[in-house]
Short mmCIF file of N, CA and C in Angstrom, two decimals:
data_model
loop_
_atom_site.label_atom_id
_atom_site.label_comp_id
_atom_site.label_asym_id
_atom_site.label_seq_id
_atom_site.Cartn_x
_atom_site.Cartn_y
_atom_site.Cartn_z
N UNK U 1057 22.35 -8.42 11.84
CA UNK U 1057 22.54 -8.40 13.29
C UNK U 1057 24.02 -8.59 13.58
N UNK U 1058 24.56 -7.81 14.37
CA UNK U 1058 26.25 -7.12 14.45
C UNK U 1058 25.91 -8.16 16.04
N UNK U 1059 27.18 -9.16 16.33
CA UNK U 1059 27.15 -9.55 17.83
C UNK U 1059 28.63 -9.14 18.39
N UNK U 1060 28.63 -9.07 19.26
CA UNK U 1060 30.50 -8.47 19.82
C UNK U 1060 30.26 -9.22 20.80
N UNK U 1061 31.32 -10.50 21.24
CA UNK U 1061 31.77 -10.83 22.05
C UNK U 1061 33.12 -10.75 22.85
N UNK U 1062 33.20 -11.42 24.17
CA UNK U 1062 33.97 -11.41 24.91
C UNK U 1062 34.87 -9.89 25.01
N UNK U 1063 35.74 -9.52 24.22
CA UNK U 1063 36.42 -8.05 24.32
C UNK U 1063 35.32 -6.63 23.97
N UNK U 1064 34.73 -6.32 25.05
CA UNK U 1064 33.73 -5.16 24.92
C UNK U 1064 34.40 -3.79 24.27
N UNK U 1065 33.74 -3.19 23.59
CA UNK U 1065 34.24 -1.81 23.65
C UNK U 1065 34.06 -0.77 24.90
N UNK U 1066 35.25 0.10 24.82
CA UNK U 1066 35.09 1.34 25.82
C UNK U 1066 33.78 2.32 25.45
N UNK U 1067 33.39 2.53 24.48
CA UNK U 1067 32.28 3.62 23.65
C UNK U 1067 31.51 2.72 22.98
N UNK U 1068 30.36 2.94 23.35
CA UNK U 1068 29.30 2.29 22.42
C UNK U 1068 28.24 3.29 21.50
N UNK U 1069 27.62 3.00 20.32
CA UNK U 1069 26.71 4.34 20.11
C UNK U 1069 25.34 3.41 20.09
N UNK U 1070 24.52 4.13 20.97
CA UNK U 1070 23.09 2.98 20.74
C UNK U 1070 22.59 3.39 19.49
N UNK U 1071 22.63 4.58 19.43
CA UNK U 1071 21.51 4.81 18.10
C UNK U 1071 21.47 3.82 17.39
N UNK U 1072 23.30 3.92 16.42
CA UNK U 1072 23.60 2.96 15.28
C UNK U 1072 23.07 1.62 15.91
N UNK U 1073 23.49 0.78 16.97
CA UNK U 1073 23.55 -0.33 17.36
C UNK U 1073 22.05 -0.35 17.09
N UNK U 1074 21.13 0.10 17.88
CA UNK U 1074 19.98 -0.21 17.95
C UNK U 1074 19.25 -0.34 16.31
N UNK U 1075 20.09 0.89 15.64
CA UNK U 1075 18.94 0.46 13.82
C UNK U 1075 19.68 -0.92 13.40
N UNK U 1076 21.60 -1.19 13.65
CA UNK U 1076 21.87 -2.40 13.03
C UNK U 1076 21.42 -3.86 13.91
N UNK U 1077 20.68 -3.85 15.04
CA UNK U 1077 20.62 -4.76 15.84
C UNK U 1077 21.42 -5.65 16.54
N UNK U 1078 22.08 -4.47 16.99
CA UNK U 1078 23.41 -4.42 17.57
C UNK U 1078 23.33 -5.66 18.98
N UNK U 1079 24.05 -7.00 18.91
CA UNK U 1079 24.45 -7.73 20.01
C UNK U 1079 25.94 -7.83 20.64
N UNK U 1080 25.57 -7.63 22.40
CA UNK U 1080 26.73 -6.99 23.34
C UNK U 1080 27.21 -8.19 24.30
N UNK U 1081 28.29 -9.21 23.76
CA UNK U 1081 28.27 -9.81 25.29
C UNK U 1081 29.63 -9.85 25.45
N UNK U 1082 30.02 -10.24 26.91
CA UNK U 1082 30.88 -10.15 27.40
C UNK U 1082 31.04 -9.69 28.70
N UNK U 1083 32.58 -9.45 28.93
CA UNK U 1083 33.28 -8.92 30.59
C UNK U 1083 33.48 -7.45 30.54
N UNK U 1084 32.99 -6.26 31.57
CA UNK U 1084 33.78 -5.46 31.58
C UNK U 1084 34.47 -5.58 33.17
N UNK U 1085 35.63 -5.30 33.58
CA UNK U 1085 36.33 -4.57 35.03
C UNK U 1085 35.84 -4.11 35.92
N UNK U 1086 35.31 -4.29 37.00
CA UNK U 1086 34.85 -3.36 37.88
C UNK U 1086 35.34 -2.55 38.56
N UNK U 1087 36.47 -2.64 38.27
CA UNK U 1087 37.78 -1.76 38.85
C UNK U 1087 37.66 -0.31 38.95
N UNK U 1088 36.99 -0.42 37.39
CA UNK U 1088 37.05 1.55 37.67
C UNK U 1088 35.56 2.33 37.41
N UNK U 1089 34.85 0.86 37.78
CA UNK U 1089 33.55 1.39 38.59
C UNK U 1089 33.32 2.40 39.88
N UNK U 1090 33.98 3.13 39.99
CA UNK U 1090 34.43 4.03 41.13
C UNK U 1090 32.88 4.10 42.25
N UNK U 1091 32.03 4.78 41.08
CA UNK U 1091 31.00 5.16 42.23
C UNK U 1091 30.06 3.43 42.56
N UNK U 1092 30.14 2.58 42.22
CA UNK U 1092 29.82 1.64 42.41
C UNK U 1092 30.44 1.01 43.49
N UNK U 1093 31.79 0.87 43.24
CA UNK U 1093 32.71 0.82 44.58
C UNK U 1093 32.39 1.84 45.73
N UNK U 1094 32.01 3.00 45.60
CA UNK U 1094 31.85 3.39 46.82
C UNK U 1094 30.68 3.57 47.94
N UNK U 1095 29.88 2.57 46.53
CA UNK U 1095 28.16 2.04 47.76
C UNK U 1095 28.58 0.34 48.17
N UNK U 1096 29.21 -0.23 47.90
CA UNK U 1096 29.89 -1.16 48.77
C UNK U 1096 31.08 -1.47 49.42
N UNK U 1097 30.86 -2.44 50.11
CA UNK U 1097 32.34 -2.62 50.66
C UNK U 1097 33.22 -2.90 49.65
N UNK U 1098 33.22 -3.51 48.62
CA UNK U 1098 34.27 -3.45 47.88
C UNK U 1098 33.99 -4.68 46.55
N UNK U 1099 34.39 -4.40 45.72
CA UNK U 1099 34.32 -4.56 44.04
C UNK U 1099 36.08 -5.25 43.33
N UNK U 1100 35.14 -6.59 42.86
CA UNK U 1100 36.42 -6.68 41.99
C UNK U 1100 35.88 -8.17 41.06
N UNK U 1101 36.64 -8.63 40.00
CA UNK U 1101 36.18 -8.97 39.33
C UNK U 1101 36.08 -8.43 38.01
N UNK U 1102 34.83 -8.70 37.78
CA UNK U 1102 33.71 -8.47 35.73
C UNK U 1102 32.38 -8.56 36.01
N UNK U 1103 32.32 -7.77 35.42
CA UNK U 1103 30.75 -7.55 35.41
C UNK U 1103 30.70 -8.44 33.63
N UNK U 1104 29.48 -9.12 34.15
CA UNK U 1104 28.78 -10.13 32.79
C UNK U 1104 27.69 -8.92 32.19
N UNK U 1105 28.21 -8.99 30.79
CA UNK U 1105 27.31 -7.94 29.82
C UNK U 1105 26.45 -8.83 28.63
N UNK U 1106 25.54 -8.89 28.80
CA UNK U 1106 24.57 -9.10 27.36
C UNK U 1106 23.36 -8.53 27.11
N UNK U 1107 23.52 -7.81 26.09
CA UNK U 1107 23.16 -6.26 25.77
C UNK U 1107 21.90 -6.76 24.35
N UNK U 1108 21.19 -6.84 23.65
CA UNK U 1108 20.05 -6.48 22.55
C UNK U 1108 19.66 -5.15 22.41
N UNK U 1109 20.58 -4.68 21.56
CA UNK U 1109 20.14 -3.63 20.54
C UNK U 1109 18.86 -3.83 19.79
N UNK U 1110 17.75 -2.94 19.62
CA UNK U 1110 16.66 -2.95 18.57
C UNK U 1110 15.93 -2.02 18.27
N UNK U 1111 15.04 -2.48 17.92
CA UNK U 1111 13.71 -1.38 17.27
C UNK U 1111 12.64 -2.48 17.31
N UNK U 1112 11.44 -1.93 18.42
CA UNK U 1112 10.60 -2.77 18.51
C UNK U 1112 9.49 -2.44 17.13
N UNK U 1113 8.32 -3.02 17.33
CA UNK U 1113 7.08 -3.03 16.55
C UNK U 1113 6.55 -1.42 15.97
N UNK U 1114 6.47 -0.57 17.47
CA UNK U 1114 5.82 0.68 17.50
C UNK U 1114 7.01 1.51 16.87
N UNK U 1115 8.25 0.98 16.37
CA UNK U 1115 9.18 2.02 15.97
C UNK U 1115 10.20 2.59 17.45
N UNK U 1116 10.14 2.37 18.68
CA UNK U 1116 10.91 2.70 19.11
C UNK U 1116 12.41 1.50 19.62
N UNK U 1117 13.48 2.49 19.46
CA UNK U 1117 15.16 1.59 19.48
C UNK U 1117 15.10 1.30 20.81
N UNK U 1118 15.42 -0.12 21.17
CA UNK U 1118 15.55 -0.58 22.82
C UNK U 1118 17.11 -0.86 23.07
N UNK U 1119 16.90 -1.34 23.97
CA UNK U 1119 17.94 -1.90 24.65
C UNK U 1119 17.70 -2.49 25.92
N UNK U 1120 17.83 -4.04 25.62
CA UNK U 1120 17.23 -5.52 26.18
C UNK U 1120 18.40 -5.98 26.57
N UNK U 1121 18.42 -6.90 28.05
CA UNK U 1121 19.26 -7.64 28.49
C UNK U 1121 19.74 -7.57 29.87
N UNK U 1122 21.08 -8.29 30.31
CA UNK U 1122 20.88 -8.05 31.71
C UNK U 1122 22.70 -7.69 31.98
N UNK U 1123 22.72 -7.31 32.93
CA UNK U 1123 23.79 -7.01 33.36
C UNK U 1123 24.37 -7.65 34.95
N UNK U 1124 25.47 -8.50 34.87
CA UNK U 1124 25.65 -9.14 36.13
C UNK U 1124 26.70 -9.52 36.65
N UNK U 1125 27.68 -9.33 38.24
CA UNK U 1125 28.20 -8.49 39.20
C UNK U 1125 27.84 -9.35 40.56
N UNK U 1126 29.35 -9.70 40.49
CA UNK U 1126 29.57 -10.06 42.24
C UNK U 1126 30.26 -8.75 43.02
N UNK U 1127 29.60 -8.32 44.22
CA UNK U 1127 30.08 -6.99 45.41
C UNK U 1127 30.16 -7.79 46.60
N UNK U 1128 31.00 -7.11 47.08
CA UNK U 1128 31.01 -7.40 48.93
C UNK U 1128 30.09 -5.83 49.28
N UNK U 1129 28.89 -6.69 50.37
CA UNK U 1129 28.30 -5.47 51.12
C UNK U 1129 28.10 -6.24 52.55
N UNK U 1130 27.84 -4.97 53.36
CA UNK U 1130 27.33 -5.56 54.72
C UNK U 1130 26.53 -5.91 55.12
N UNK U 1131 26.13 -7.66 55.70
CA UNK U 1131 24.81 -7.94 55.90
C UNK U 1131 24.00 -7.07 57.34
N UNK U 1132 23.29 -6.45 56.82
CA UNK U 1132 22.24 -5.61 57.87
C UNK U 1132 22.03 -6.52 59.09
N UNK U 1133 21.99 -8.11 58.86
CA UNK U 1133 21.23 -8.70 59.85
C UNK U 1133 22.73 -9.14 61.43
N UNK U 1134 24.02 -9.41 60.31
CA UNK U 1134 24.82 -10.12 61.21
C UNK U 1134 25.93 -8.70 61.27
N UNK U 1135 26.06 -8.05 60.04
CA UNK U 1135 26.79 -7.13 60.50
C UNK U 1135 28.44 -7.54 59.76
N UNK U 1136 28.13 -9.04 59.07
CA UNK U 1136 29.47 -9.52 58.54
C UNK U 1136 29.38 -8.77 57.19
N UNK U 1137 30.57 -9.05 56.08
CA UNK U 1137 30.93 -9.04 54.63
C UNK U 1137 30.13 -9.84 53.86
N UNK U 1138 29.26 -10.10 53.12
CA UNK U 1138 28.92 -10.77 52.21
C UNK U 1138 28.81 -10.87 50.70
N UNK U 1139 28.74 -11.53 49.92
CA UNK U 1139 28.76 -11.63 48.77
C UNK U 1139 27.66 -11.56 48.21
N UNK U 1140 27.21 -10.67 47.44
CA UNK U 1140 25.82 -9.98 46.36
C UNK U 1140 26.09 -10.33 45.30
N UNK U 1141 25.09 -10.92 44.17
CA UNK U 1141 25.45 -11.34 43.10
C UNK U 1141 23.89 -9.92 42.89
N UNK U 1142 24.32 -9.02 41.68
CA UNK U 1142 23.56 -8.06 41.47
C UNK U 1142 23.12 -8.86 39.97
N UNK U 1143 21.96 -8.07 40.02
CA UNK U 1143 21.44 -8.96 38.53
C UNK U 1143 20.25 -7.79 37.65
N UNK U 1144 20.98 -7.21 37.07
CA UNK U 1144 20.38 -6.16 36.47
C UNK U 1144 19.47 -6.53 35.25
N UNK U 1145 18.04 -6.03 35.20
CA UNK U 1145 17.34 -6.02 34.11
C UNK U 1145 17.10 -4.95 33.33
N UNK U 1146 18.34 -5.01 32.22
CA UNK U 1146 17.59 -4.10 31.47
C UNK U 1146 17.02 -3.94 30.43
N UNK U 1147 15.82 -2.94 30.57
CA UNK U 1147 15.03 -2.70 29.52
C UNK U 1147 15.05 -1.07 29.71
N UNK U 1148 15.03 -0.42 28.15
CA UNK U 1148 15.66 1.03 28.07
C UNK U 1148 15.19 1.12 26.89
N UNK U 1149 14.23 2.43 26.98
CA UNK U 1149 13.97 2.70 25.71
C UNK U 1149 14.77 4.39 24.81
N UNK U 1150 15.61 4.05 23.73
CA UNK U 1150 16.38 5.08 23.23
C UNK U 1150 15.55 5.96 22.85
N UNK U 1151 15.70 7.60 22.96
CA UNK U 1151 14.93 8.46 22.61
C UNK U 1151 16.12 9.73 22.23
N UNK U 1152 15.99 10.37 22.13
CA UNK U 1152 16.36 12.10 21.94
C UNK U 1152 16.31 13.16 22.40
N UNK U 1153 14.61 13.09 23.34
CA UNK U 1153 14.47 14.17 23.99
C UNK U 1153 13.14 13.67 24.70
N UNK U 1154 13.57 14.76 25.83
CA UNK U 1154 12.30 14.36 27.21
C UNK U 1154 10.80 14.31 26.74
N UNK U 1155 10.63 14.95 25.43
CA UNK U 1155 9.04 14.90 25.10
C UNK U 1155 9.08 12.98 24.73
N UNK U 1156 10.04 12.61 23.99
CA UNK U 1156 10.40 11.56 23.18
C UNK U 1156 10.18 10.42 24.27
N UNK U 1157 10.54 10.50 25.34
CA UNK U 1157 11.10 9.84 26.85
C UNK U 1157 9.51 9.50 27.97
N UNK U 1158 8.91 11.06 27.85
CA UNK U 1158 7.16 10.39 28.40
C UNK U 1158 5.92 9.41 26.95
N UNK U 1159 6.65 9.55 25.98
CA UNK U 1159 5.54 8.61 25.02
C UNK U 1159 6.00 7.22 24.96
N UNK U 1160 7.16 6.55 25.84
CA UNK U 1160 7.47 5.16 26.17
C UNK U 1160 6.48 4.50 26.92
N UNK U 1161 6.34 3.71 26.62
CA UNK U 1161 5.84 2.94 27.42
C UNK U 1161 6.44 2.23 29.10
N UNK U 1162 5.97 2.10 29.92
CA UNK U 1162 6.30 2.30 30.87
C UNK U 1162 7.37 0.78 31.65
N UNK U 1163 7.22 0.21 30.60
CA UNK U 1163 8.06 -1.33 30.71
C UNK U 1163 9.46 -0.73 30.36
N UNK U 1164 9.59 0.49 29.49
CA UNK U 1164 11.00 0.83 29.60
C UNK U 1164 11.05 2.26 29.94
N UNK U 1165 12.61 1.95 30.29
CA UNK U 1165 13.22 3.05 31.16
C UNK U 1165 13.86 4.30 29.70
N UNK U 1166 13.84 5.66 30.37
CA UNK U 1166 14.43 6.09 28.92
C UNK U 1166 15.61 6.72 29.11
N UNK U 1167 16.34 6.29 28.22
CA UNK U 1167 17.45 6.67 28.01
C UNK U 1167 17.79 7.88 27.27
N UNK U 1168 17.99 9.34 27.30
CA UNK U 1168 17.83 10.46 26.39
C UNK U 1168 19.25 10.69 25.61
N UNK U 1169 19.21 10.89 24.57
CA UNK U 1169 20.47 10.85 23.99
C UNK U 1169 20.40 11.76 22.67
N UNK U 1170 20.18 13.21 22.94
CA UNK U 1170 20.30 14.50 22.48
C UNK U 1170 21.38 14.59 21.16
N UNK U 1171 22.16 13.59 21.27
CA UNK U 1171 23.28 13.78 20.03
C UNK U 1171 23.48 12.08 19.81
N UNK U 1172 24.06 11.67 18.77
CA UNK U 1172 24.57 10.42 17.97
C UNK U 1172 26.01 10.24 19.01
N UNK U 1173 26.52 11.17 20.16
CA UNK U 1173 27.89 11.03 20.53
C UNK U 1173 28.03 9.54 21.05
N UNK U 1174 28.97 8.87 20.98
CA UNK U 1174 29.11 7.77 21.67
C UNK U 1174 29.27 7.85 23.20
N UNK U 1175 28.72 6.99 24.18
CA UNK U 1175 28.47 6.98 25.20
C UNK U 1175 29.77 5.97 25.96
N UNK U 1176 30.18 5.89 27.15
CA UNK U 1176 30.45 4.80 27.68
C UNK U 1176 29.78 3.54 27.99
N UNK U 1177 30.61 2.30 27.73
CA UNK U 1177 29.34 1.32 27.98
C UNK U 1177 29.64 0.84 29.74
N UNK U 1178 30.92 1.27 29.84
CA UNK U 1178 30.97 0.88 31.40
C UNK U 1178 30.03 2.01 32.37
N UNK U 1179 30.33 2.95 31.83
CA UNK U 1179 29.36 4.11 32.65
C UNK U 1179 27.65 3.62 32.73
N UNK U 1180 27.20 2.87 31.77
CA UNK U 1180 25.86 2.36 31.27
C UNK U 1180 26.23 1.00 32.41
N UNK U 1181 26.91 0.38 32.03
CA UNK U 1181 26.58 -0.87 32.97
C UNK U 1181 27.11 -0.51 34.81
N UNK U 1182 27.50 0.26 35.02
CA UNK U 1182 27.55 0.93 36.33
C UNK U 1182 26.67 1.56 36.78
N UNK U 1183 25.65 2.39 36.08
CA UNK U 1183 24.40 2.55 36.62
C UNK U 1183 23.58 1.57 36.86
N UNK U 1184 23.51 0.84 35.98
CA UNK U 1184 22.54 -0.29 35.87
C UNK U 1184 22.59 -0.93 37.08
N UNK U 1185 24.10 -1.18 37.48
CA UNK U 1185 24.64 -1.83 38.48
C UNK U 1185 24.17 -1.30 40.20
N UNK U 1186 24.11 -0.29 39.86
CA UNK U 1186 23.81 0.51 41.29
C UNK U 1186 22.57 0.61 41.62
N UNK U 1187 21.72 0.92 40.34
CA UNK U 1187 20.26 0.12 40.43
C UNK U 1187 19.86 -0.81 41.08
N UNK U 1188 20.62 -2.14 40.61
CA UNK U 1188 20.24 -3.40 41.14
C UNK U 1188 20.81 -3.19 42.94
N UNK U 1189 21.58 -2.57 43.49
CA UNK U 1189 22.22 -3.28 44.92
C UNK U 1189 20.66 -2.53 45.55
N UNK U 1190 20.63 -4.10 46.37
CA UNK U 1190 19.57 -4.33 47.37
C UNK U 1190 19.59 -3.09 48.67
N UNK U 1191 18.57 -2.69 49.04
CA UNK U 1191 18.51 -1.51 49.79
C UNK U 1191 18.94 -2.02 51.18
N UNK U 1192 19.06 -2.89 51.52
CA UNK U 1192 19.37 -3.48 52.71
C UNK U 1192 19.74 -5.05 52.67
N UNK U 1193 21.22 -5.26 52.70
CA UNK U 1193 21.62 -6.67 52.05
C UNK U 1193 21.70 -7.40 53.42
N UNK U 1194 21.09 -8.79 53.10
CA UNK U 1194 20.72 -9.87 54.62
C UNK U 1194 21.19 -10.84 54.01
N UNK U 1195 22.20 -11.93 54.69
CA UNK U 1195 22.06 -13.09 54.25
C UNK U 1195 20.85 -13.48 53.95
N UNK U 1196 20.59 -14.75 52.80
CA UNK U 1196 19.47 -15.50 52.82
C UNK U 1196 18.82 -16.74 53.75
N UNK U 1197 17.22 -17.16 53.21
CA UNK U 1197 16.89 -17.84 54.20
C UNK U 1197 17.83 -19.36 54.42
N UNK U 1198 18.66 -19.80 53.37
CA UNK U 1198 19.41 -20.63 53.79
C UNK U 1198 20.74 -20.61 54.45
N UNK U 1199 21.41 -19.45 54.32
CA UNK U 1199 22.59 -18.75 54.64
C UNK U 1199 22.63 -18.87 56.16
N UNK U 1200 23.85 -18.42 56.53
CA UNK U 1200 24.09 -18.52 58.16
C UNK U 1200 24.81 -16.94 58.48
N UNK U 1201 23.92 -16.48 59.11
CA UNK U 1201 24.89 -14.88 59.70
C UNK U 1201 26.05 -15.55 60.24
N UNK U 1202 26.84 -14.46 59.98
CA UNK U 1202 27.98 -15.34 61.06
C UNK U 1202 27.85 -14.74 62.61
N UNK U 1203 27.88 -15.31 63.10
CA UNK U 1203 28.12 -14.63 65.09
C UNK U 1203 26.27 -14.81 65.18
N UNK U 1204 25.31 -14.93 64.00
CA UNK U 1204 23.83 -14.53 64.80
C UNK U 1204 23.38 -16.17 65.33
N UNK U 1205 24.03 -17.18 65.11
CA UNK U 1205 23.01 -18.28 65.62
C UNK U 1205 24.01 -18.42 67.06
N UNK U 1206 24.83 -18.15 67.53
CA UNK U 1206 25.27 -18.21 68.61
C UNK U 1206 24.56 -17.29 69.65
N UNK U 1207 24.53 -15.92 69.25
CA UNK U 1207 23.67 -15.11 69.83
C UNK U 1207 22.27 -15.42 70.16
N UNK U 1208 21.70 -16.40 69.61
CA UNK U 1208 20.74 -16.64 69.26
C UNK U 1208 20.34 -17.58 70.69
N UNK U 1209 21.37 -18.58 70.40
CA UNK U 1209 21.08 -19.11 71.45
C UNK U 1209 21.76 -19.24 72.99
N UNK U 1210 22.76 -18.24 73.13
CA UNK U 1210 22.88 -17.17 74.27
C UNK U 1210 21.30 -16.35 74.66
N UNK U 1211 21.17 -15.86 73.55
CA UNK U 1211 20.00 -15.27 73.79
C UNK U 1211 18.65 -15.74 74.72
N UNK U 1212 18.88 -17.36 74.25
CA UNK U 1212 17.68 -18.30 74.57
C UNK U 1212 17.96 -18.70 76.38
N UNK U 1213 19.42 -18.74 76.57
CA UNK U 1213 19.95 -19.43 77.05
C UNK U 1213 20.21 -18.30 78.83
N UNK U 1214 19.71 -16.77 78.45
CA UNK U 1214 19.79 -15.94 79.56
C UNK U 1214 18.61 -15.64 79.95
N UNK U 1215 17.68 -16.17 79.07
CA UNK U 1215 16.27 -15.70 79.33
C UNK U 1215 15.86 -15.97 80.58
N UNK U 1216 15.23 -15.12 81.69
CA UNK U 1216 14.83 -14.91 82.71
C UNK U 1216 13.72 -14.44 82.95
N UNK U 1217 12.82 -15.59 83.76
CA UNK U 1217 11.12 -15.56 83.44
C UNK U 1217 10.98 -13.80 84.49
N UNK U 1218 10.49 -13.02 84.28
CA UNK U 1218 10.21 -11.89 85.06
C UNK U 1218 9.01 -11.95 85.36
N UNK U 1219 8.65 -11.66 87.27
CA UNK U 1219 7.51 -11.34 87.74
C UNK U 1219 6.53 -10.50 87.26
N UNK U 1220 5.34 -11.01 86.83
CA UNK U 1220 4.29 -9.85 86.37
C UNK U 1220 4.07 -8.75 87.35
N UNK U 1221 3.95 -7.17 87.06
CA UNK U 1221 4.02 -6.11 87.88
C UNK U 1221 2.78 -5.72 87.98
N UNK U 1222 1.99 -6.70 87.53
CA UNK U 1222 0.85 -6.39 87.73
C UNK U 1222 -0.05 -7.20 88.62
N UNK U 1223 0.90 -8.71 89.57
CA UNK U 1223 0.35 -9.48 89.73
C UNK U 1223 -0.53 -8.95 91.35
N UNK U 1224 0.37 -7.91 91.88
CA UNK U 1224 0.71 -7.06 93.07
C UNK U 1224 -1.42 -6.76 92.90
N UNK U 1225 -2.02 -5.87 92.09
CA UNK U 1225 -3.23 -5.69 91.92
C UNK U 1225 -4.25 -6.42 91.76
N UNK U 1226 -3.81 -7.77 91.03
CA UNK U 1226 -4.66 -8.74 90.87
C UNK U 1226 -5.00 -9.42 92.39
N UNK U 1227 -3.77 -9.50 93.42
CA UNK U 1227 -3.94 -9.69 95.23
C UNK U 1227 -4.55 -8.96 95.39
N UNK U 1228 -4.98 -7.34 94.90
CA UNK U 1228 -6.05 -6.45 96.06
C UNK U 1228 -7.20 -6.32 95.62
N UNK U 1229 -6.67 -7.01 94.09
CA UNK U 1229 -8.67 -6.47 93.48
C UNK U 1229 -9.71 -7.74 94.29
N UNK U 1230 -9.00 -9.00 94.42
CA UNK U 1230 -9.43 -10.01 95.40
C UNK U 1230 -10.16 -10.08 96.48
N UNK U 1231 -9.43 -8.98 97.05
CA UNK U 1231 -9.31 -8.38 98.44
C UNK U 1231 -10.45 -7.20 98.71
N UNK U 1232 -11.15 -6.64 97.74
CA UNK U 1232 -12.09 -6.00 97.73
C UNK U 1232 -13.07 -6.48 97.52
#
């Protein structure tokens, strides 16, 4: 079992990794996460990598672990900047070809990889990454929007009881 810490490589090859049981940890840059940067407000930092290379029971090569990433996105609810901690799970099963890719099992995702070429590992942990951002980011239930509890209670604070428009009928149905 091969482990690489802290200084990641630019190219990884799963195949090999996965028959030597290849272990991945460390920082990559988010810097030149480009398309990642351009589904949030903005990226900077390291993304946390720890990667398990293998070969399960049934014979197929995985790739186990998680991948994890602070972003600024906009909270849907207040409309401010907030801070997303993304937390990627992955599970990926290595294959060759799309016939190879529907006989996985469905706990992993497949990864097709037609040639031994080495891959990027930042390109791999940037998908992963874009995976994880939440489809609609809200502060949490302990969190404070910023500007919404003021509104809130402005809100409370203009409320104006309005005459029922119906009360006008309830006088004539009386009346009949």
């Amino acid at each position: 079992m091969r482990a690489m810490s802290g200084r990641l490589p630019k190219f990884i090859e799963p195949l090999r990794l996965a028959r030597d049981g290849g272990h991945l940890q460390g920082q990559l840059p988010l810097h030149g996460m480009t398309r990642l940067a351009e589904s949030v407000e903005a990226v900077q930092g390291e993304a946390r990598i720890d990667l398990q290379f293998g070969v399960d029971e049934a014979g197929v090569r995985t790739l186990q672990g998680t991948i994890q990433a602070e972003v600024q996105q906009i909270c849907q609810r207040c409309m401010a900047p907030m801070t997303v901690t993304l937390n990627a799970e992955v599970s990926i099963g290595i294959v060759r070809s799309p016939e190879e890719a529907q006989e996985l099992p469905e706990l992993l995702e497949p990864m097709i990889l037609e040639t031994a070429d080495p891959i990027s590992l930042a390109d791999l942990a940037e998908d992963e990454l874009i995976l994880a951002l939440p489809i609609a980011p809200m502060h949490g239930a302990g969190e404070k929007c910023v500007g919404l509890d003021e509104y809130r209670s402005d809100e409370k604070a203009t409320v104006v009881e309005k005459p029922n428009p119906f009360a006008v009928l309830a006088g004539l149905k009386k009346k009949h």
